[in-house]
Coordinates of C-alpha atoms in Angstrom, one line a residue:
X16 CA 29.3 7.0 36.0
X17 CA 32.3 4.9 35.2
X18 CA 35.8 6.1 34.4
X19 CA 35.4 6.1 30.7
X20 CA 32.2 8.1 30.8
X21 CA 33.9 10.5 33.2
X22 CA 36.7 10.9 30.8
X23 CA 34.5 11.6 28.0
X24 CA 32.4 14.1 29.9
X25 CA 35.6 16.0 31.0
X26 CA 37.1 16.0 27.5
X27 CA 33.8 17.2 25.8
X28 CA 33.0 19.9 28.3
X29 CA 36.6 21.2 28.4
X30 CA 36.7 21.3 24.5
X31 CA 33.4 23.1 24.3
X32 CA 35.1 26.3 25.9
X33 CA 37.8 26.5 23.2
X34 CA 36.5 24.7 20.2
X35 CA 32.6 24.2 20.5
X36 CA 32.2 23.0 17.0
X37 CA 34.8 20.4 17.4
X38 CA 33.3 19.2 20.7
X39 CA 29.8 19.3 19.2
X40 CA 31.1 17.0 16.3
X41 CA 32.5 14.6 18.8
X42 CA 29.3 14.4 20.8
X43 CA 27.3 13.9 17.7
X44 CA 29.5 11.0 16.5
X45 CA 28.8 9.5 19.9
X46 CA 25.1 10.1 19.8
X47 CA 24.5 8.7 16.2
X48 CA 26.1 5.4 16.4
X49 CA 25.1 2.4 18.6
X50 CA 27.8 1.5 21.2
X51 CA 27.8 -2.1 20.0
X52 CA 25.7 -4.6 18.2
X53 CA 23.3 -6.7 20.2
X54 CA 24.3 -10.4 19.6
X55 CA 22.0 -13.3 19.3
X56 CA 21.6 -15.2 22.6
X57 CA 21.7 -18.9 22.8
X58 CA 18.1 -19.2 24.0
X59 CA 17.0 -17.0 21.0
X60 CA 18.5 -19.1 18.4
X61 CA 16.1 -22.0 18.1
X62 CA 13.4 -19.4 17.3
X63 CA 15.3 -17.5 14.9
X64 CA 16.4 -20.5 13.1
X65 CA 12.7 -21.3 12.4
X66 CA 12.0 -17.8 10.9
X67 CA 11.4 -16.9 7.3
X68 CA 14.2 -14.3 6.7
X69 CA 13.9 -11.3 4.3
X70 CA 15.8 -8.1 3.5
X71 CA 14.9 -4.3 3.3
X72 CA 17.2 -1.7 1.7
X73 CA 16.8 1.4 3.9
X74 CA 18.9 4.4 4.9
X75 CA 22.6 3.4 5.0
X76 CA 22.2 -0.4 5.1
X77 CA 19.9 -3.4 4.9
X78 CA 17.5 -4.4 7.5
X79 CA 16.8 -8.1 8.1
X80 CA 13.3 -9.2 8.8
X81 CA 12.0 -12.4 10.5
X82 CA 8.6 -13.8 10.0
X83 CA 6.8 -16.8 11.8
X84 CA 3.5 -18.4 11.4
X85 CA 1.1 -18.8 8.5
X86 CA 0.8 -15.2 7.7
X87 CA -2.7 -15.0 9.1
X88 CA -3.3 -12.2 11.7
X89 CA 0.1 -10.7 11.3
X90 CA 1.7 -8.7 14.2
X91 CA 4.7 -6.3 13.9
X92 CA 7.4 -6.1 16.7
X93 CA 9.5 -3.0 16.6
X94 CA 12.8 -2.9 18.6
X95 CA 14.6 0.2 19.8
X96 CA 18.1 1.6 20.0
X97 CA 21.1 -0.8 20.6
X98 CA 18.6 -3.8 20.4
X99 CA 17.4 -6.4 18.0
X100 CA 14.3 -8.4 16.8
X101 CA 15.3 -11.5 18.7
X102 CA 14.7 -9.9 22.0
X103 CA 11.2 -10.4 21.5
X104 CA 11.6 -14.2 21.5
X105 CA 9.4 -15.1 24.5
X106 CA 6.6 -12.8 23.0
X107 CA 7.0 -14.4 19.7
X108 CA 6.2 -17.8 21.3
X109 CA 3.1 -16.5 23.0
X110 CA 1.8 -14.8 19.8
X111 CA 2.4 -18.1 17.9
X112 CA 0.3 -20.1 20.3
X113 CA -2.6 -17.6 19.8
X114 CA -2.5 -18.2 16.1
X115 CA -0.9 -15.0 15.2
X116 CA 1.9 -14.5 12.7
X117 CA 4.7 -12.3 14.3
X118 CA 7.1 -10.2 12.2
X119 CA 10.1 -8.5 13.5
X120 CA 13.5 -7.2 12.1
X121 CA 17.0 -6.0 12.8
X122 CA 17.4 -2.3 11.8
X123 CA 20.6 -1.1 10.2
X124 CA 23.5 -0.9 12.6
X125 CA 21.6 -3.6 14.8
X126 CA 21.8 -7.2 15.1
X127 CA 22.5 -9.1 11.8
X128 CA 21.6 -6.1 9.7
X129 CA 24.2 -4.1 7.6
X130 CA 25.1 -0.5 8.1
X131 CA 26.4 1.4 10.9
X132 CA 23.4 3.2 12.4
X133 CA 19.7 3.9 11.8
X134 CA 17.3 7.0 12.4
X135 CA 13.7 7.2 13.4
X136 CA 12.9 7.9 9.6
X137 CA 14.6 4.5 8.8
X138 CA 12.4 2.8 11.4
X139 CA 9.3 4.4 10.1
X140 CA 10.1 3.2 6.5
X141 CA 11.0 -0.3 7.7
X142 CA 7.5 -0.4 9.5
X143 CA 5.7 0.8 6.4
X144 CA 7.6 -1.6 4.1
X145 CA 6.8 -4.5 6.3
X146 CA 3.2 -3.5 6.6
X147 CA 3.0 -3.5 2.8
X148 CA 4.7 -7.0 2.5
X149 CA 3.1 -8.9 5.3
X150 CA 0.3 -6.6 6.6
X151 CA -2.1 -5.1 7.3
X152 CA -0.9 -5.6 10.8
X153 CA -3.6 -6.0 13.4
X154 CA -1.2 -5.2 16.3
X155 CA 2.1 -3.5 16.7
X156 CA 4.3 -4.1 19.7
X157 CA 7.1 -1.5 20.1
X158 CA 9.8 -0.7 22.6
X159 CA 11.7 2.4 23.4
X160 CA 12.6 4.4 20.3
X161 CA 10.4 1.8 18.4
X162 CA 7.3 3.4 20.0
X163 CA 8.2 6.9 18.7
X164 CA 8.7 5.4 15.2
X165 CA 5.5 3.5 15.4
X166 CA 3.6 6.7 16.3
X167 CA 5.3 8.6 13.4
X168 CA 4.3 5.7 11.0
X169 CA 0.8 6.0 12.3
X170 CA 0.8 9.5 10.9
X171 CA 2.9 9.4 7.8
X172 CA 3.6 5.9 6.6
X173 CA 2.5 6.8 2.9
X174 CA -0.3 5.9 0.8
X175 CA -1.0 2.6 2.6
X176 CA -1.4 4.0 6.1
X177 CA -0.5 1.9 9.2
X178 CA -3.8 1.0 10.7
X179 CA -3.4 -1.7 13.5
X180 CA -6.3 -2.5 15.7
X181 CA -4.1 -2.7 18.9
X182 CA -0.8 -1.2 20.0
X183 CA 1.5 -2.3 22.8
X184 CA 4.0 0.6 23.8
X185 CA 6.8 -0.7 26.1
X186 CA 9.1 1.9 27.7
X187 CA 8.4 4.6 25.1
X188 CA 10.6 7.4 24.2
X189 CA 8.2 10.4 24.1
X190 CA 10.1 12.4 21.4
X191 CA 13.4 12.8 19.6
X192 CA 14.3 15.9 21.8
X193 CA 14.2 13.7 24.9
X194 CA 16.9 11.3 23.5
X195 CA 19.2 14.3 23.0
X196 CA 18.4 15.8 26.4
X197 CA 19.0 12.3 28.2
X198 CA 22.2 11.8 26.3
X199 CA 23.6 15.0 27.4
X200 CA 22.2 14.5 30.9
X201 CA 23.7 11.1 31.3
X202 CA 27.1 12.4 30.0
X203 CA 26.8 15.5 32.2
X204 CA 27.3 17.8 29.1
X205 CA 26.9 21.5 29.1
X206 CA 24.0 23.4 27.8
X207 CA 26.1 24.7 24.9
X208 CA 26.9 21.2 23.8
X209 CA 23.2 20.3 23.9
X210 CA 22.4 23.2 21.5
X211 CA 25.2 22.3 19.2
X212 CA 24.2 18.5 19.3
X213 CA 20.7 19.7 18.2
X214 CA 21.9 21.8 15.3
X215 CA 24.0 18.8 14.1
X216 CA 21.1 16.6 14.4
X217 CA 19.1 18.9 12.2
X218 CA 21.7 19.5 9.7
X219 CA 23.3 16.0 9.4
X220 CA 20.7 13.5 10.5
X221 CA 17.6 15.1 9.0
X222 CA 18.6 17.5 6.3
X223 CA 15.7 19.2 4.6
X224 CA 13.3 17.7 7.1
X225 CA 11.0 20.3 8.7
X226 CA 10.4 20.8 12.4
X227 CA 11.8 17.6 13.6
X228 CA 11.4 18.4 17.2
X229 CA 7.7 18.6 16.9
X230 CA 7.3 16.1 14.2
X231 CA 9.1 13.3 15.8
X232 CA 7.0 13.6 18.9
X233 CA 4.5 11.1 20.4
X234 CA 2.4 13.7 22.2
X235 CA 1.7 15.5 18.9
X236 CA 0.5 12.2 17.3
X237 CA -1.6 10.8 20.2
X238 CA -4.8 12.7 19.4
X239 CA -4.9 11.2 15.9
X240 CA -3.4 7.8 16.6
X241 CA -5.4 5.1 15.0
X242 CA -5.5 2.0 17.4
X243 CA -8.7 1.6 19.4
X244 CA -7.0 -0.3 22.2
X245 CA -3.4 0.5 23.7
X246 CA -1.4 -1.3 26.3
X247 CA 1.3 0.9 27.9
X248 CA 3.9 -0.9 29.9
X249 CA 6.9 0.6 31.8
X250 CA 9.2 -0.5 34.5
X251 CA 9.4 1.5 37.6
X252 CA 13.2 1.0 37.8
X253 CA 13.9 2.3 34.1
X254 CA 16.9 4.6 34.4
X255 CA 16.9 5.4 30.7
X256 CA 13.4 6.5 30.0
X257 CA 11.4 8.1 32.9
X258 CA 8.4 6.0 33.7
X259 CA 6.5 9.3 33.9
X260 CA 6.6 9.3 30.1
X261 CA 4.4 6.3 29.8
X262 CA 2.0 7.6 32.4
X263 CA 1.6 10.7 30.4
X264 CA 1.0 8.7 27.2
X265 CA -1.7 6.7 28.9
X266 CA -3.4 9.8 30.3
X267 CA -3.3 11.3 26.8
X268 CA -4.9 8.2 25.2
X269 CA -7.8 8.2 27.8
X270 CA -10.2 5.3 27.6
X271 CA -8.2 3.7 24.8
X272 CA -5.2 2.9 27.2
X273 CA -4.3 0.7 30.1
X274 CA -1.1 1.2 31.9
X275 CA 0.9 -1.7 33.4
X276 CA 4.0 -0.8 35.6
X277 CA 6.6 -3.6 36.4
X278 CA 9.5 -3.5 38.6
X279 CA 13.0 -4.8 38.7
X280 CA 13.4 -5.0 34.9
X281 CA 14.9 -1.8 33.8
X282 CA 14.7 -0.5 30.2
X283 CA 16.1 -3.5 28.3
X284 CA 15.1 -6.7 30.1
X285 CA 11.4 -5.7 29.9
X286 CA 10.9 -6.8 26.3
X287 CA 12.2 -10.3 27.0
X288 CA 10.5 -10.8 30.2
X289 CA 8.0 -13.8 30.3
X290 CA 5.6 -11.9 32.6
X291 CA 5.5 -9.0 30.2
X292 CA 4.9 -11.4 27.3
X293 CA 2.0 -12.9 29.3
X294 CA 0.6 -9.4 29.8
X295 CA 0.5 -8.9 26.0
X296 CA -1.1 -12.4 25.5
X297 CA -3.7 -11.5 27.9
X298 CA -4.3 -8.1 26.2
X299 CA -4.8 -9.9 22.8
X300 CA -7.2 -12.5 24.3
X301 CA -9.2 -9.8 26.3
X302 CA -9.6 -7.4 23.4
X303 CA -10.5 -10.1 21.0
X304 CA -13.3 -11.4 23.3
X305 CA -14.4 -7.7 23.8
X306 CA -14.6 -7.2 20.0
X307 CA -16.5 -10.5 19.4
X308 CA -18.8 -9.6 22.2
X309 CA -19.5 -6.1 20.9
X310 CA -20.1 -7.4 17.5
X311 CA -22.8 -9.9 19.1
X312 CA -24.3 -6.9 21.0
X313 CA -23.0 -8.2 24.4
X314 CA -21.0 -6.0 27.0
X315 CA -17.3 -6.5 27.5
X316 CA -16.7 -9.8 29.3
X317 CA -14.4 -8.3 32.0
X318 CA -13.1 -4.9 33.0
X319 CA -9.5 -4.0 32.3
X320 CA -7.0 -4.3 35.1
X321 CA -6.4 -1.3 37.2
X322 CA -3.6 1.0 36.0
X323 CA -0.1 0.3 37.2

């Protein structure tokens, strides 16, 4: 932990003894806002310059959407916390080569969007709106908190339910409670601050929402999740989300899922890694061939790769 983090931990833990509400408010402000905006990288610009750009009003700002291709066979790419849609650039190129039409976005408080922050409900609403505009999506690829939001959208995206045939879950956060616990763990905050932070999340982030800790949970959604085929990807060296979370997701999905475990990529670099983009490409090609074969009464052309 660096000096700044140590100072924050010491100040918050110390204040929690004499002014728990004040300390809880400071922890909440740190928790709810991204530490900085992810900037467009030079190697991402040529692709984003080719995109059709749109706007979605949601939460406290305007999301920016990006769309490529002809519109045929649309695929949605959902980024996570402190990220942006352009991080999927290598995957966008792979999907375009397959004749698919990728769609992604920058959520409020991220990338080129306006606003200061986003919530999982904002992500759910963006997913539903993009599906209404450009869908129905035949596949969704999601990273980190985007995985949690995608499973939420699978269950409650409104009258037009999100119904992709395939899902790719990369470094998925299992539920919203995990985010709170990991935030407190990384800062070394006392249990009292964890409890106060949870209370503030309930009252200030999701006022009027019922049972958020159960509702914003991937395990609760898995039994009813729609996609017939799910590729679960996680890096063994991820220090933000435990790889065990993705193993548990793959186990819960049973025969619908295959698990790929990478190494050396961590939590963030994994979504822009060319090898991971190739895994997704192979998944699309293999599942398409299997579907065509089943329609013709033939067995699957090849077995799935062994899990991680």
